[in-house]
Amino acid sequence: MRPGPTTSRTIRRGGTHGRFALLEEGPGEHHRSRADLVAGPDSDAGDERPVLFRILHVTDFQIADLSSPARVEYLEHLRGDPRWALMLPSYRPQEFTALAQVEAMARTIRDLAHTGREVDLVITTGDNTDSQQHNELADFLAVMAGDRTVHPLGDHGGAGVVSAHAAAGGEHPAWALPPDTPRHPGAVPDWSAPFVASGMGVPWIACYGNHDALVQGRARTTGEVENLLVGAAKPTGPAGPDDWERVHEAAGADRAIDAYVRDPMCFTVGATGPVPADVRRRTFERGEFVTALREAGALAPAAEPGETRAYASYQPHPALKVLMLDTTNPGGYADGSIGAEQLRWLVDELVTAHSRYLAEDGGWVDTEHSDQLVVLCSHHGLSTLTNSYVQLDRDGDPLPGQDLPRTVAPELEAVLHRFPNVVLWLSGHIHRNRVQAVRTATGGFWEVATSAMIDWPNQARFVDFSLHDDVLRIRCEQVDHLAAIDPEAEPDRVLRMASIGRRLAANVHDGVGGPHAEGTPLDRNVDLLVPVTKSLAERLREG
């Protein structure tokens, strides 16, 4: 039996190859009920009821052009120096398998549909690409929409792809692989071979993440960066002590990321290696991202003249409204916030999903609108909506397009406290499974972050909605992609690559999500209970 829903079986670290952890099958995990927002225990919460709607939540693909001249992989040499912490990771040993990982998950979703586990909507919550490049976006759209050819190591046969050549047994820097990694000699041609993507096969939407909005997910592009990107030389890092001294001088005495946000070319020093020049490496703007989604068949924000916004409202069920937010800060830095215009739009959308809500002064307001459940989705969740940075020009004036002033977590949470039909917020960015109850003045909602597809445990999450009297059950269930646990046992070329990537990811203990990115059992297969009004429960049943 292949991997899939983790109620049947799980994948865990087990056994070693020297210092390298191997993977093994573990027992399945049952659903644990979480009644943090319900007044008392609900005896029917574990009963099976018809699923009203099913979402697949997947996030942080970080599909990268690994030959890109804008990459700063060599900064991994500085890991452990706190000044550089926010510039890392700049590289992942498993990154050459990103497209194979997503393809494996797409095939998993299609296979599960034949067993009665059809998905109504796929939501990706951002960082679909790694560095805002057109060729990365084209690959993301291919694996989501399907029926398009993709090249796992890029269109140029793996030129400049450090991770793939290291995993295949080639020479590599010390930081390129975990200790005692099993090698795959001669595998680069096999890994480079194109495949036709399957696609998710169901409606999908895609949030905009900081790696979709900024170079390396951190800085606004510049003319110098654009010229570097399309050229034929990839910086390979400082060539000696003098070059490293220049890097440290550019970083300054405090945080290196501050220097990078001001000038994303500041650490581009030293030696270079040849890569094919490619105009498709130029960066895309927000409006181009939204247009490309729409043309690929995604549910995307409405096309209006001059419209560039990446936030939108969807109604996939008569009694359900999905609000997709754009939490990227266009000024720079990895963490998020939302702008003034978007905040006004959000309040308007929340009002239209409520027959009754709290005004800012604390009084109840009755409306003529019908109640709807509200699900928010965005790249950042409350814990990382901390970035109110404003980028200024040389005269000290804000650069255009930043939707000022920016709103961060406390102010946004205060808005949500006024609207009782908000039941769920899906996010990514932290690369870790985490489920938290957020209590509000009108009840509360669940904040659910799912681990990254690019990092361990390389999973997605089912999110099922069902009713138990007047209690909404949101059933979350982790899903492993169907690639064999042991790469040597996987006959399919693409799935074998995905299996290799998952095993490599399990050996990266200092990634974004930390050594325990899988979370605790209460962050994985859980039944999240939320009380709803009788009228809203009736609308959901009629839907």
Coordinates of C-alpha atoms in Angstrom, one line a residue:
M1 CA 0.0 0.0 0.0
R2 CA 1.4 3.4 -1.0
P3 CA 1.4 6.4 1.4
G4 CA -1.6 8.7 1.4
P5 CA -3.9 9.8 4.3
T6 CA -2.0 9.5 7.5
T7 CA -4.9 7.9 9.4
S8 CA -3.9 4.6 7.8
R9 CA -0.1 4.9 8.0
T10 CA 2.5 7.5 8.6
I11 CA 6.1 8.1 7.5
R12 CA 8.7 8.7 10.2
R13 CA 12.4 8.8 10.7
G14 CA 13.7 5.3 11.5
G15 CA 17.0 3.6 10.9
T16 CA 20.2 5.3 9.8
H17 CA 22.9 5.3 7.1
G18 CA 25.7 6.5 9.2
R19 CA 24.6 9.9 10.5
F20 CA 21.8 10.1 7.8
A21 CA 18.3 9.2 8.9
L22 CA 16.3 6.8 6.8
L23 CA 12.5 6.7 6.7
E24 CA 10.1 3.9 7.7
E25 CA 6.4 3.3 7.9
G26 CA 4.7 4.2 11.2
P27 CA 1.2 3.6 12.6
G28 CA -1.7 5.7 11.5
E29 CA -2.9 8.6 13.6
H30 CA -6.5 8.9 14.6
H31 CA -8.4 12.2 14.7
R32 CA -8.2 14.1 18.0
S33 CA -11.1 16.3 18.9
R34 CA -10.3 19.9 19.9
A35 CA -13.2 21.7 21.6
D36 CA -11.3 24.8 22.7
L37 CA -14.1 27.0 21.3
V38 CA -17.1 24.9 22.4
A39 CA -18.7 25.5 25.8
G40 CA -18.8 21.8 26.7
P41 CA -17.8 18.4 25.3
D42 CA -19.6 17.4 22.1
S43 CA -20.4 13.7 22.2
D44 CA -21.3 13.5 18.5
A45 CA -18.1 15.2 17.3
G46 CA -16.5 11.9 16.4
D47 CA -19.5 10.5 14.5
E48 CA -19.3 10.3 10.7
R49 CA -21.5 12.9 9.0
P50 CA -21.7 13.9 5.3
V51 CA -18.9 16.1 4.2
L52 CA -20.3 19.4 3.0
F53 CA -17.2 20.7 1.4
R54 CA -13.5 19.5 1.2
I55 CA -10.5 21.7 0.7
L56 CA -6.9 20.5 0.1
H57 CA -4.5 22.9 1.7
V58 CA -1.0 22.9 0.3
T59 CA 1.7 25.5 0.6
D60 CA 5.3 26.7 0.1
F61 CA 6.3 24.8 -3.0
Q62 CA 9.2 27.3 -3.5
I63 CA 9.7 26.1 -7.1
A64 CA 13.2 27.5 -7.9
D65 CA 15.3 28.2 -10.9
L66 CA 18.4 26.6 -9.5
S67 CA 20.6 28.0 -12.1
S68 CA 19.5 31.6 -11.4
P69 CA 22.3 34.2 -11.1
A70 CA 20.2 35.8 -8.3
R71 CA 20.7 32.9 -5.9
V72 CA 23.0 33.3 -2.9
E73 CA 23.5 29.7 -2.0
Y74 CA 27.0 30.3 -0.7
L75 CA 25.7 32.3 2.3
E76 CA 25.0 28.8 3.9
H77 CA 28.7 29.0 4.7
L78 CA 27.7 31.6 7.4
R79 CA 25.1 29.5 9.1
G80 CA 25.4 29.9 12.9
D81 CA 26.3 33.6 12.8
P82 CA 23.2 35.3 14.2
R83 CA 23.6 38.4 11.9
W84 CA 22.9 36.1 8.9
A85 CA 19.9 34.2 10.3
L86 CA 17.2 36.0 8.4
M87 CA 19.1 35.5 5.1
L88 CA 18.9 31.7 5.6
P89 CA 18.2 29.2 4.3
S90 CA 19.6 30.2 0.9
Y91 CA 19.7 26.6 -0.2
R92 CA 18.1 23.2 0.5
P93 CA 19.7 19.8 -0.3
Q94 CA 16.2 18.6 -1.6
E95 CA 15.4 21.7 -3.7
F96 CA 16.1 19.9 -7.0
T97 CA 13.1 17.7 -6.3
A98 CA 10.5 20.5 -5.8
L99 CA 8.6 19.8 -9.1
A100 CA 8.6 16.1 -8.5
Q101 CA 7.2 16.6 -4.9
V102 CA 4.3 18.6 -6.3
E103 CA 3.7 16.2 -9.1
A104 CA 3.6 13.3 -6.6
M105 CA 1.0 15.2 -4.5
A106 CA -1.1 15.9 -7.6
R107 CA -1.1 12.2 -8.5
T108 CA -2.1 11.4 -4.9
I109 CA -5.1 13.8 -5.0
R110 CA -6.2 12.3 -8.3
D111 CA -5.8 8.7 -7.0
L112 CA -7.8 9.5 -3.8
A113 CA -10.6 10.9 -5.9
H114 CA -11.2 7.4 -7.2
T115 CA -11.7 6.2 -3.6
G116 CA -14.4 8.7 -2.8
R117 CA -12.1 11.4 -1.4
E118 CA -12.8 14.0 -4.1
V119 CA -11.5 17.5 -3.4
D120 CA -13.8 20.5 -4.1
L121 CA -11.0 23.2 -4.0
V122 CA -7.2 23.2 -3.7
I123 CA -5.8 26.3 -1.9
T124 CA -2.1 27.0 -2.1
T125 CA -1.1 29.6 0.5
G126 CA 1.8 31.2 -1.3
D127 CA 5.5 30.9 -2.0
N128 CA 4.6 29.1 -5.1
T129 CA 7.9 30.3 -6.6
D130 CA 11.2 30.9 -4.9
S131 CA 12.4 34.2 -6.3
Q132 CA 9.7 35.9 -8.3
Q133 CA 10.9 34.7 -11.7
H134 CA 8.8 34.1 -14.8
N135 CA 10.3 30.7 -15.5
E136 CA 9.5 29.6 -12.0
L137 CA 5.9 30.8 -12.3
A138 CA 5.6 28.9 -15.6
D139 CA 6.6 25.7 -13.8
F140 CA 4.2 26.4 -10.9
L141 CA 1.3 26.9 -13.3
A142 CA 2.2 23.7 -15.2
V143 CA 2.1 21.4 -12.1
M144 CA -1.2 23.0 -11.0
A145 CA -3.0 23.0 -14.3
G146 CA -1.5 19.9 -15.8
D147 CA -0.9 18.8 -19.4
R148 CA 2.3 20.8 -19.7
T149 CA 5.9 19.7 -19.9
V150 CA 8.2 20.7 -17.1
H151 CA 12.0 20.2 -16.7
P152 CA 12.8 19.3 -13.1
L153 CA 16.3 20.8 -13.2
G154 CA 15.4 23.6 -15.6
D155 CA 15.6 23.9 -19.3
H156 CA 19.4 23.7 -19.5
G157 CA 20.2 20.2 -18.3
G158 CA 21.0 21.0 -14.7
A159 CA 23.7 23.6 -15.3
G160 CA 24.7 25.3 -12.1
V161 CA 22.3 23.1 -10.0
V162 CA 24.4 22.5 -6.9
S163 CA 21.9 20.3 -5.0
A164 CA 21.4 17.8 -7.9
H165 CA 25.1 17.4 -8.7
A166 CA 25.9 16.9 -5.0
A167 CA 23.2 14.2 -4.5
A168 CA 24.5 12.5 -7.6
G169 CA 28.0 12.2 -6.1
G170 CA 29.7 15.2 -7.6
E171 CA 32.0 17.6 -5.8
H172 CA 30.2 20.0 -3.5
P173 CA 30.7 22.5 -0.7
A174 CA 30.4 21.1 2.8
W175 CA 27.1 22.7 3.4
A176 CA 25.4 21.1 0.3
L177 CA 24.4 17.8 1.8
P178 CA 23.6 16.3 5.3
P179 CA 26.4 14.0 6.6
D180 CA 26.5 10.5 5.1
T181 CA 23.8 11.2 2.5
P182 CA 23.3 8.2 0.2
R183 CA 24.5 9.2 -3.3
H184 CA 22.9 8.5 -6.7
P185 CA 25.9 8.3 -9.2
G186 CA 25.0 9.3 -12.7
A187 CA 21.5 10.3 -11.9
V188 CA 21.6 13.9 -13.2
P189 CA 20.5 13.1 -16.7
D190 CA 17.6 11.0 -15.4
W191 CA 16.6 13.9 -13.0
S192 CA 16.9 16.4 -15.8
A193 CA 14.5 14.5 -18.1
P194 CA 11.2 16.4 -18.7
F195 CA 7.8 15.0 -17.7
V196 CA 4.2 16.0 -18.5
A197 CA 2.5 17.3 -15.3
S198 CA -0.7 15.7 -14.2
G199 CA -2.3 18.8 -12.6
M200 CA -4.6 18.9 -9.6
G201 CA -7.7 18.1 -11.6
V202 CA -10.0 20.3 -9.5
P203 CA -10.6 24.1 -9.1
W204 CA -7.7 25.9 -7.4
I205 CA -6.6 29.2 -6.1
A206 CA -3.2 30.5 -5.2
C207 CA -2.2 33.1 -2.6
Y208 CA 0.7 35.5 -3.2
G209 CA 3.7 34.9 -0.9
N210 CA 6.8 36.8 -0.1
H211 CA 8.9 34.6 -2.4
D212 CA 6.4 35.4 -5.2
A213 CA 6.6 39.1 -4.5
L214 CA 10.3 39.7 -3.8
V215 CA 13.7 38.6 -4.9
Q216 CA 14.7 35.6 -2.7
G217 CA 11.5 36.4 -0.8
R218 CA 13.2 39.5 0.9
A219 CA 13.9 42.4 -1.4
R220 CA 12.4 44.5 -4.2
T221 CA 14.1 44.0 -7.6
T222 CA 16.3 46.6 -9.2
G223 CA 17.7 47.2 -12.6
E224 CA 21.0 45.7 -11.6
V225 CA 19.2 42.5 -10.5
E226 CA 17.3 42.3 -13.7
N227 CA 20.5 42.5 -15.8
L228 CA 22.1 39.9 -13.6
L229 CA 19.2 37.5 -13.9
V230 CA 19.1 37.3 -17.7
G231 CA 22.9 37.0 -18.1
A232 CA 25.2 34.0 -18.5
A233 CA 27.1 34.1 -15.2
K234 CA 26.0 32.7 -11.8
P235 CA 27.8 34.0 -8.8
T236 CA 29.3 31.0 -6.9
G237 CA 30.5 33.0 -3.9
P238 CA 33.5 34.7 -2.4
A239 CA 36.8 33.3 -3.8
G240 CA 38.9 34.0 -0.8
P241 CA 39.3 36.0 2.5
D242 CA 39.2 39.4 0.8
D243 CA 35.8 38.6 -0.9
W244 CA 34.4 37.3 2.4
E245 CA 35.5 40.5 4.1
R246 CA 33.6 42.5 1.4
V247 CA 30.5 40.4 2.2
H248 CA 30.8 41.1 5.9
E249 CA 31.4 44.8 5.3
A250 CA 28.3 45.0 3.1
A251 CA 26.2 43.3 5.9
G252 CA 27.3 45.8 8.5
A253 CA 27.4 45.2 12.2
D254 CA 23.7 44.3 12.8
R255 CA 21.4 42.2 10.6
A256 CA 22.6 41.2 7.1
I257 CA 19.0 41.2 5.8
D258 CA 18.8 45.0 6.3
A259 CA 21.6 45.5 3.8
Y260 CA 20.0 43.1 1.4
V261 CA 16.6 44.7 1.5
R262 CA 18.3 48.1 0.6
D263 CA 20.4 46.5 -2.1
P264 CA 19.9 42.9 -3.2
M265 CA 23.2 43.0 -5.1
C266 CA 25.2 43.7 -2.0
F267 CA 26.4 40.1 -1.4
T268 CA 27.0 39.3 -5.1
V269 CA 30.8 39.2 -5.0
G270 CA 33.6 36.8 -6.0
A271 CA 33.7 34.0 -8.5
T272 CA 31.1 33.1 -11.1
G273 CA 30.2 30.0 -13.1
P274 CA 28.7 29.8 -16.6
V275 CA 24.9 29.3 -17.0
P276 CA 22.9 29.8 -20.2
A277 CA 21.5 33.3 -20.6
D278 CA 17.7 33.3 -20.3
V279 CA 15.3 36.2 -20.6
R280 CA 12.6 34.1 -18.9
R281 CA 14.4 34.7 -15.6
R282 CA 13.2 38.3 -15.4
T283 CA 10.9 38.9 -12.4
F284 CA 7.1 39.2 -12.6
E285 CA 5.0 41.9 -11.0
R286 CA 1.8 41.2 -9.0
G287 CA -0.5 42.0 -11.9
E288 CA 1.4 39.6 -14.1
F289 CA 1.1 36.9 -11.5
V290 CA -2.7 37.3 -11.3
T291 CA -3.1 37.4 -15.1
A292 CA -1.0 34.2 -15.4
L293 CA -3.1 32.4 -12.8
R294 CA -6.3 33.3 -14.7
E295 CA -4.9 32.2 -18.1
A296 CA -3.8 28.9 -16.5
G297 CA -7.4 28.2 -15.4
A298 CA -7.1 29.1 -11.7
L299 CA -9.9 30.9 -9.9
A300 CA -8.2 34.4 -9.8
P301 CA -9.2 37.9 -8.9
A302 CA -11.5 39.6 -11.4
A303 CA -9.9 41.2 -14.4
E304 CA -10.5 44.9 -14.4
P305 CA -8.5 47.6 -16.3
G306 CA -5.3 48.4 -14.4
E307 CA -6.2 46.0 -11.6
T308 CA -3.2 44.4 -9.9
R309 CA -4.5 43.2 -6.6
A310 CA -3.9 39.6 -5.4
Y311 CA -6.7 39.4 -2.9
A312 CA -10.2 38.1 -3.8
S313 CA -13.5 36.7 -2.6
Y314 CA -14.8 33.3 -3.7
Q315 CA -18.1 31.5 -2.9
P316 CA -17.5 27.8 -3.6
H317 CA -20.6 26.8 -1.6
P318 CA -23.8 28.8 -1.1
A319 CA -23.1 29.1 2.6
L320 CA -19.3 29.5 2.5
K321 CA -17.2 32.5 1.6
V322 CA -13.4 32.1 1.1
L323 CA -11.4 35.3 1.4
M324 CA -7.9 35.2 -0.1
L325 CA -5.6 37.8 1.3
D326 CA -2.4 39.3 0.0
T327 CA -0.2 39.6 3.1
T328 CA 3.1 40.3 1.3
N329 CA 4.8 43.6 2.1
P330 CA 5.9 45.1 -1.2
G331 CA 8.5 47.2 0.5
G332 CA 10.6 44.2 1.5
Y333 CA 11.3 41.6 4.2
A334 CA 9.9 38.1 4.6
D335 CA 7.1 38.6 7.1
G336 CA 3.8 40.2 6.2
S337 CA 1.1 42.8 6.7
I338 CA -1.9 44.1 4.7
G339 CA -2.5 47.5 3.2
A340 CA -5.1 50.1 3.9
E341 CA -7.2 49.5 0.7
Q342 CA -7.2 45.8 1.3
L343 CA -8.3 46.2 4.9
R344 CA -11.3 48.3 3.8
W345 CA -12.1 45.6 1.2
L346 CA -11.9 42.9 3.9
V347 CA -14.3 44.7 6.2
D348 CA -16.8 45.1 3.4
E349 CA -16.5 41.4 2.5
L350 CA -17.0 40.4 6.1
V351 CA -20.1 42.5 6.5
T352 CA -21.7 40.9 3.5
A353 CA -21.3 37.5 5.1
H354 CA -23.1 38.4 8.3
S355 CA -26.7 39.1 9.3
R356 CA -25.3 40.6 12.5
Y357 CA -21.8 41.8 13.6
L358 CA -20.2 44.0 16.1
A359 CA -19.5 47.7 15.3
E360 CA -16.2 49.3 16.3
D361 CA -17.9 50.8 19.3
G362 CA -19.0 47.4 20.6
G363 CA -22.7 47.6 19.6
W364 CA -24.4 45.0 17.5
V365 CA -25.3 45.9 13.9
D366 CA -28.1 44.1 12.1
T367 CA -27.9 43.8 8.3
E368 CA -30.0 42.4 5.4
H369 CA -27.3 39.9 4.5
S370 CA -27.6 36.1 4.9
D371 CA -25.0 34.4 7.1
Q372 CA -22.1 32.6 5.5
L373 CA -19.2 30.7 7.0
V374 CA -16.0 32.7 6.3
V375 CA -12.6 31.0 5.7
L376 CA -9.5 33.2 5.3
C377 CA -6.5 32.1 3.4
S378 CA -3.1 33.9 3.1
H379 CA 0.6 33.2 3.1
H380 CA 1.2 34.7 6.5
G381 CA -0.8 34.0 9.7
L382 CA -1.2 36.1 12.8
S383 CA 2.2 35.2 14.2
T384 CA 4.1 36.5 11.2
L385 CA 2.0 39.6 10.3
T386 CA 4.6 41.8 12.0
N387 CA 6.1 43.7 9.0
S388 CA 5.1 47.4 8.8
Y389 CA 8.3 48.3 6.8
V390 CA 7.9 51.2 4.3
Q391 CA 10.6 51.5 1.6
L392 CA 11.6 55.1 0.9
D393 CA 13.1 56.8 -2.1
R394 CA 16.3 58.9 -2.0
D395 CA 14.2 61.9 -0.9
G396 CA 12.7 60.1 2.0
D397 CA 9.3 59.6 0.4
P398 CA 7.5 56.2 0.3
L399 CA 7.9 54.4 -3.0
P400 CA 4.6 53.9 -4.8
G401 CA 2.5 50.7 -4.7
Q402 CA 2.9 49.9 -1.0
D403 CA -0.8 50.4 0.0
L404 CA 0.0 52.5 3.1
P405 CA -0.4 52.4 6.0
R406 CA 0.3 48.8 6.6
T407 CA -1.8 46.8 9.1
V408 CA -0.2 44.1 11.3
A409 CA -1.6 41.3 13.5
P410 CA -3.1 43.1 16.5
E411 CA -5.1 45.5 14.4
L412 CA -6.2 42.8 12.0
E413 CA -7.2 40.5 14.8
A414 CA -9.3 43.2 16.4
V415 CA -11.3 43.5 13.2
L416 CA -11.9 39.7 13.1
H417 CA -13.1 39.8 16.7
R418 CA -16.2 41.6 15.4
F419 CA -17.4 39.0 13.0
P420 CA -18.6 35.7 14.5
N421 CA -18.9 33.7 11.2
V422 CA -15.1 33.7 10.7
V423 CA -14.3 30.0 11.5
L424 CA -10.9 29.2 9.9
W425 CA -7.7 30.9 8.7
L426 CA -5.4 28.8 6.6
S427 CA -1.8 29.9 6.1
G428 CA 1.8 28.8 5.3
H429 CA 5.1 30.6 5.6
I430 CA 6.3 29.0 8.9
H431 CA 6.9 25.6 7.2
R432 CA 5.4 23.8 10.2
N433 CA 2.1 22.1 11.1
R434 CA 0.4 24.2 13.7
V435 CA -3.2 24.5 14.9
Q436 CA -4.3 27.2 17.3
A437 CA -7.6 28.4 18.7
V438 CA -8.1 32.1 18.5
R439 CA -10.8 33.3 21.0
T440 CA -12.7 36.4 20.1
A441 CA -15.4 38.7 21.5
T442 CA -17.9 36.9 19.3
G443 CA -16.7 33.3 19.7
G444 CA -13.5 32.5 17.9
F445 CA -11.9 30.8 15.0
W446 CA -9.1 28.2 14.2
E447 CA -5.8 29.2 12.8
V448 CA -4.3 26.3 10.8
A449 CA -0.8 26.5 9.3
T450 CA 0.4 23.6 7.1
S451 CA 4.0 22.5 6.6
A452 CA 5.8 23.2 3.4
M453 CA 5.8 20.9 0.3
I454 CA 9.5 21.7 -0.1
D455 CA 10.4 20.8 3.5
W456 CA 9.9 17.9 5.8
P457 CA 7.3 16.3 6.2
N458 CA 6.4 17.3 2.5
Q459 CA 2.7 16.9 3.1
A460 CA -0.6 18.5 2.3
R461 CA -3.7 18.7 4.5
F462 CA -7.4 17.8 3.9
V463 CA -9.8 20.2 5.5
D464 CA -13.4 18.7 5.6
F465 CA -16.5 20.6 6.8
S466 CA -19.4 18.8 8.3
L467 CA -22.2 19.6 10.8
H468 CA -23.1 17.9 14.1
D469 CA -26.3 19.6 15.2
D470 CA -25.3 23.2 15.5
V471 CA -21.6 22.5 15.8
L472 CA -19.4 22.8 12.8
R473 CA -16.6 20.2 12.6
I474 CA -13.6 21.1 10.6
R475 CA -11.7 17.8 10.2
C476 CA -8.0 18.3 9.3
E477 CA -6.0 15.3 8.0
Q478 CA -2.4 15.2 6.9
V479 CA -1.7 13.6 3.5
D480 CA 1.7 12.1 2.4
H481 CA 2.3 11.9 -1.3
L482 CA 2.3 8.5 -2.8
A483 CA 6.0 8.1 -3.6
A484 CA 7.5 5.0 -2.0
I485 CA 9.1 5.5 1.4
D486 CA 12.4 4.0 0.2
P487 CA 13.5 5.5 -3.1
E488 CA 15.0 2.2 -4.2
A489 CA 11.6 0.6 -4.0
E490 CA 10.0 3.2 -6.3
P491 CA 9.9 2.2 -10.0
D492 CA 8.4 5.5 -11.3
R493 CA 11.2 7.9 -12.3
V494 CA 9.4 11.1 -11.1
L495 CA 8.1 9.5 -7.9
R496 CA 11.6 8.2 -7.1
M497 CA 12.9 11.7 -7.3
A498 CA 10.1 12.8 -4.9
S499 CA 11.0 10.0 -2.6
I500 CA 14.7 11.1 -2.6
G501 CA 13.6 14.6 -1.8
R502 CA 11.4 13.6 1.1
R503 CA 14.3 11.6 2.6
L504 CA 16.7 14.5 2.2
A505 CA 14.2 16.9 3.7
A506 CA 13.9 14.6 6.8
N507 CA 17.6 15.2 7.4
V508 CA 17.5 19.0 7.4
H509 CA 17.1 20.0 11.0
D510 CA 17.8 23.7 10.8
G511 CA 15.2 24.6 8.1
V512 CA 12.5 27.2 8.4
G513 CA 10.2 24.9 10.3
G514 CA 12.8 23.7 12.7
P515 CA 13.6 20.1 13.6
H516 CA 10.0 19.2 14.4
A517 CA 8.2 20.8 11.5
E518 CA 5.6 17.9 11.5
G519 CA 4.2 19.5 14.7
T520 CA 2.5 17.5 17.5
P521 CA -0.5 15.2 17.2
L522 CA -2.7 18.1 18.1
D523 CA -1.4 20.0 15.0
R524 CA -2.1 17.2 12.5
N525 CA -5.2 15.0 12.4
V526 CA -7.7 16.9 14.4
D527 CA -11.4 17.7 14.6
L528 CA -11.8 21.4 15.2
L529 CA -15.2 22.3 16.7
V530 CA -16.9 25.6 16.2
P531 CA -20.5 26.5 17.3
V532 CA -22.7 28.1 14.6
T533 CA -26.1 29.6 14.7
K534 CA -29.2 27.5 13.9
S535 CA -29.9 29.6 10.8
L536 CA -26.4 29.2 9.4
A537 CA -26.5 25.4 10.2
E538 CA -29.7 25.2 8.1
R539 CA -28.1 27.1 5.2
L540 CA -25.2 24.7 5.3
R541 CA -27.4 21.7 5.2
E542 CA -29.5 23.1 2.3
G543 CA -26.3 24.0 0.3

